[in-house]
Amino acid sequence: AGRGVRRDPAVSYMWMLLAAHAGDAGALAACELAEQRLCREQLARGRELAERSQTLRRPAQSASAQA
């Protein structure tokens, strides 16, 4: 953990998921290890945070692209 930053396994898992999604093989291995060690609630929260992050990073679609 960084200085002044509270340890949060769910947030750590979120960053691992995002890195794995971007193609980082080491992060994929870290995700697999985390999935064995974290509780169900921490994993669910990490997935939710990762999904939100991906949603926020996607460019907004124009009205014509949605039609």
Backbone as a printed PyTorch tensor [residue, N CA C, xyz], in Angstrom:
tensor([[[  0.8490,  -1.1890,   0.0000],
         [  0.0000,   0.0000,   0.0000],
         [  0.8830,   1.2360,   0.0000]],

        [[  0.3760,   2.2720,  -0.6230],
         [  1.1110,   3.5310,  -0.6420],
         [  0.9760,   4.2510,   0.6870]],

        [[  1.8150,   5.2040,   0.8980],
         [  1.7450,   5.9770,   2.1410],
         [  0.4680,   6.7940,   2.1570]],

        [[ -0.2210,   6.7360,   3.2790],
         [ -1.4430,   7.5110,   3.4410],
         [ -2.6410,   6.9440,   2.7060]],

        [[ -2.4790,   5.7740,   2.1280],
         [ -3.5740,   5.1440,   1.3930],
         [ -3.9920,   3.8870,   2.1430]],

        [[ -5.2810,   3.7890,   2.4160],
         [ -5.8120,   2.6230,   3.1230],
         [ -5.7760,   1.4030,   2.2020]],

        [[ -5.4060,   0.2740,   2.7410],
         [ -5.4190,  -0.9650,   1.9630],
         [ -6.8620,  -1.3460,   1.6720]],

        [[ -7.1200,  -1.6670,   0.4340],
         [ -8.4630,  -2.0660,   0.0300],
         [ -8.3320,  -3.1730,  -1.0110]],

        [[ -8.5220,  -4.4210,  -0.6050],
         [ -8.3650,  -5.5360,  -1.5390],
         [ -9.2740,  -5.4430,  -2.7610]],

        [[-10.4710,  -4.8920,  -2.5920],
         [-11.3890,  -4.7850,  -3.7280],
         [-10.8550,  -3.8000,  -4.7670]],

        [[-10.2930,  -2.6960,  -4.3180],
         [ -9.7180,  -1.7120,  -5.2470],
         [ -8.4770,  -2.3040,  -5.9180]],

        [[ -7.6840,  -3.0260,  -5.1710],
         [ -6.5190,  -3.6980,  -5.7610],
         [ -6.9660,  -4.6630,  -6.8510]],

        [[ -7.9960,  -5.4270,  -6.5580],
         [ -8.5170,  -6.3800,  -7.5360],
         [ -9.0390,  -5.6460,  -8.7670]],

        [[ -9.6870,  -4.4900,  -8.5740],
         [-10.1530,  -3.6930,  -9.7040],
         [ -8.9860,  -3.3570, -10.6270]],

        [[ -7.8660,  -2.8730, -10.0570],
         [ -6.7100,  -2.5020, -10.8820],
         [ -6.1410,  -3.7220, -11.5910]],

        [[ -6.1370,  -4.8760, -10.9140],
         [ -5.6650,  -6.1000, -11.5680],
         [ -6.5470,  -6.4600, -12.7540]],

        [[ -7.8670,  -6.3630, -12.5730],
         [ -8.7980,  -6.6700, -13.6530],
         [ -8.6040,  -5.7410, -14.8440]],

        [[ -8.4380,  -4.4480, -14.5610],
         [ -8.2550,  -3.4850, -15.6440],
         [ -6.9630,  -3.7590, -16.4020]],

        [[ -5.9010,  -4.0890, -15.6730],
         [ -4.6290,  -4.4030, -16.3280],
         [ -4.7420,  -5.6930, -17.1370]],

        [[ -5.4170,  -6.6950, -16.5910],
         [ -5.6100,  -7.9570, -17.3110],
         [ -6.4360,  -7.7190, -18.5710]],

        [[ -7.4570,  -6.8870, -18.4640],
         [ -8.3000,  -6.5560, -19.6220],
         [ -7.4790,  -5.8540, -20.7060]],

        [[ -6.4620,  -5.1150, -20.2950],
         [ -5.5970,  -4.4150, -21.2420],
         [ -4.5180,  -5.3340, -21.8200]],

        [[ -4.4890,  -6.5970, -21.3720],
         [ -3.5710,  -7.5620, -21.9480],
         [ -2.3290,  -7.8710, -21.1360]],

        [[ -2.2710,  -7.4320, -19.9050],
         [ -1.1150,  -7.6850, -19.0530],
         [ -1.1950,  -9.1070, -18.4930]],

        [[ -0.2980,  -9.9770, -18.9470],
         [ -0.3190, -11.3880, -18.5270],
         [ -0.0430, -11.5300, -17.0350]],

        [[  0.8310, -10.7100, -16.4940],
         [  1.1120, -10.7600, -15.0650],
         [ -0.1090, -10.4120, -14.2380]],

        [[ -0.8890,  -9.4660, -14.7190],
         [ -2.1070,  -9.0780, -14.0130],
         [ -3.1360, -10.2000, -14.0640]],

        [[ -3.1670, -10.9220, -15.1690],
         [ -4.0900, -12.0560, -15.2730],
         [ -3.7540, -13.0980, -14.2120]],

        [[ -2.4820, -13.3770, -14.0370],
         [ -2.0520, -14.3250, -13.0060],
         [ -2.3910, -13.7900, -11.6140]],

        [[ -2.2110, -12.4790, -11.4130],
         [ -2.5380, -11.8680, -10.1180],
         [ -4.0400, -11.9700,  -9.8410]],

        [[ -4.8560, -11.7980, -10.8730],
         [ -6.3130, -11.9350, -10.7070],
         [ -6.6630, -13.3450, -10.2420]],

        [[ -6.0410, -14.3200, -10.8650],
         [ -6.3230, -15.7100, -10.5000],
         [ -5.9510, -15.9740,  -9.0430]],

        [[ -4.8410, -15.4240,  -8.6030],
         [ -4.4230, -15.5910,  -7.2060],
         [ -5.3920, -14.8640,  -6.2700]],

        [[ -5.7680, -13.6490,  -6.6290],
         [ -6.7040, -12.8720,  -5.8110],
         [ -8.0420, -13.5890,  -5.6930]],

        [[ -8.4870, -14.2220,  -6.7760],
         [ -9.7670, -14.9280,  -6.7580],
         [ -9.7660, -16.1060,  -5.7940]],

        [[ -8.5890, -16.6010,  -5.4710],
         [ -8.4770, -17.6830,  -4.4900],
         [ -8.4270, -17.1450,  -3.0630]],

        [[ -7.9970, -15.8980,  -2.9050],
         [ -7.7460, -15.3620,  -1.5690],
         [ -8.8100, -14.3930,  -1.0530]],

        [[ -9.4540, -13.6660,  -1.9380],
         [-10.4300, -12.6690,  -1.4950],
         [-11.7920, -13.3020,  -1.2670]],

        [[-12.5780, -12.6730,  -0.4170],
         [-13.9270, -13.1800,  -0.1780],
         [-14.8470, -12.7620,  -1.3350]],

        [[-15.9870, -13.3940,  -1.3960],
         [-16.9540, -13.1570,  -2.4700],
         [-17.3400, -11.6820,  -2.5830]],

        [[-17.5260, -11.0260,  -1.4510],
         [-17.9370,  -9.6160,  -1.4560],
         [-16.8360,  -8.7180,  -2.0200]],

        [[-15.5860,  -8.9990,  -1.6680],
         [-14.4690,  -8.2060,  -2.1870],
         [-14.3350,  -8.3850,  -3.6970]],

        [[-14.4990,  -9.6060,  -4.1650],
         [-14.4210,  -9.8610,  -5.6010],
         [-15.5500,  -9.1550,  -6.3480]],

        [[-16.7460,  -9.2310,  -5.8010],
         [-17.8940,  -8.5810,  -6.4520],
         [-17.6950,  -7.0730,  -6.5050]],

        [[-17.2090,  -6.4900,  -5.4240],
         [-16.9840,  -5.0380,  -5.3980],
         [-15.8820,  -4.6510,  -6.3790]],

        [[-14.8270,  -5.4390,  -6.4520],
         [-13.7560,  -5.1710,  -7.4030],
         [-14.2370,  -5.2230,  -8.8340]],

        [[-15.0790,  -6.2090,  -9.1420],
         [-15.6420,  -6.3120, -10.4960],
         [-16.5430,  -5.1260, -10.8120]],

        [[-17.3520,  -4.7350,  -9.8300],
         [-18.2340,  -3.5850, -10.0200],
         [-17.4230,  -2.3120, -10.2740]],

        [[-16.3850,  -2.0980,  -9.4900],
         [-15.5410,  -0.9170,  -9.6750],
         [-14.8550,  -0.9360, -11.0390]],

        [[-14.3910,  -2.0990, -11.4630],
         [-13.7360,  -2.2130, -12.7720],
         [-14.7280,  -1.9140, -13.8910]],

        [[-15.9290,  -2.4250, -13.7690],
         [-16.9510,  -2.1750, -14.7910],
         [-17.2800,  -0.6910, -14.8560]],

        [[-17.4370,  -0.0670, -13.7080],
         [-17.6980,   1.3810, -13.6840],
         [-16.5660,   2.1550, -14.3310]],

        [[-15.3450,   1.7540, -14.0400],
         [-14.1850,   2.4310, -14.6080],
         [-14.1790,   2.2940, -16.1250]],

        [[-14.4740,   1.1100, -16.6220],
         [-14.5210,   0.8890, -18.0720],
         [-15.6350,   1.7200, -18.7010]],

        [[-16.7660,   1.8130, -18.0270],
         [-17.8860,   2.5960, -18.5340],
         [-17.5130,   4.0660, -18.6070]],

        [[-16.8200,   4.5520, -17.5890],
         [-16.4210,   5.9590, -17.5740],
         [-15.3780,   6.2580, -18.6390]],

        [[-14.5650,   5.2820, -18.9970],
         [-13.5070,   5.5030, -19.9760],
         [-14.0000,   5.4280, -21.4100]],

        [[-15.1410,   4.8200, -21.6420],
         [-15.6570,   4.7160, -23.0040],
         [-16.0970,   6.0910, -23.4820]],

        [[-15.7790,   6.4310, -24.7260],
         [-16.2400,   7.7210, -25.2310],
         [-17.7620,   7.7410, -25.3340]],

        [[-18.3410,   8.8700, -25.0830],
         [-19.7960,   9.0130, -25.1920],
         [-20.2070,   8.8010, -26.6370]],

        [[-21.2800,   8.0460, -26.8300],
         [-21.7750,   7.8070, -28.1820],
         [-22.6490,   8.9700, -28.6050]],

        [[-22.5470,   9.3170, -29.8580],
         [-23.3980,  10.3760, -30.3770],
         [-24.8020,   9.8250, -30.5930]],

        [[-25.7590,  10.7010, -30.7270],
         [-27.1570,  10.2850, -30.9280],
         [-27.2960,   9.4690, -32.2090]],

        [[-26.5520,   9.8160, -33.2580],
         [-26.6570,   9.0640, -34.5190],
         [-26.0630,   7.6700, -34.3930]],

        [[-25.0690,   7.5090, -33.5530],
         [-24.4520,   6.1870, -33.3660],
         [-25.3550,   5.2830, -32.5500]],

        [[-26.2320,   5.8480, -31.7260],
         [-27.1240,   5.0430, -30.9060],
         [-28.3260,   4.5550, -31.6820]],

        [[-28.6760,   5.2290, -32.7570],
         [-29.8860,   4.8930, -33.5400],
         [-29.6830,   3.6610, -34.3700]]])
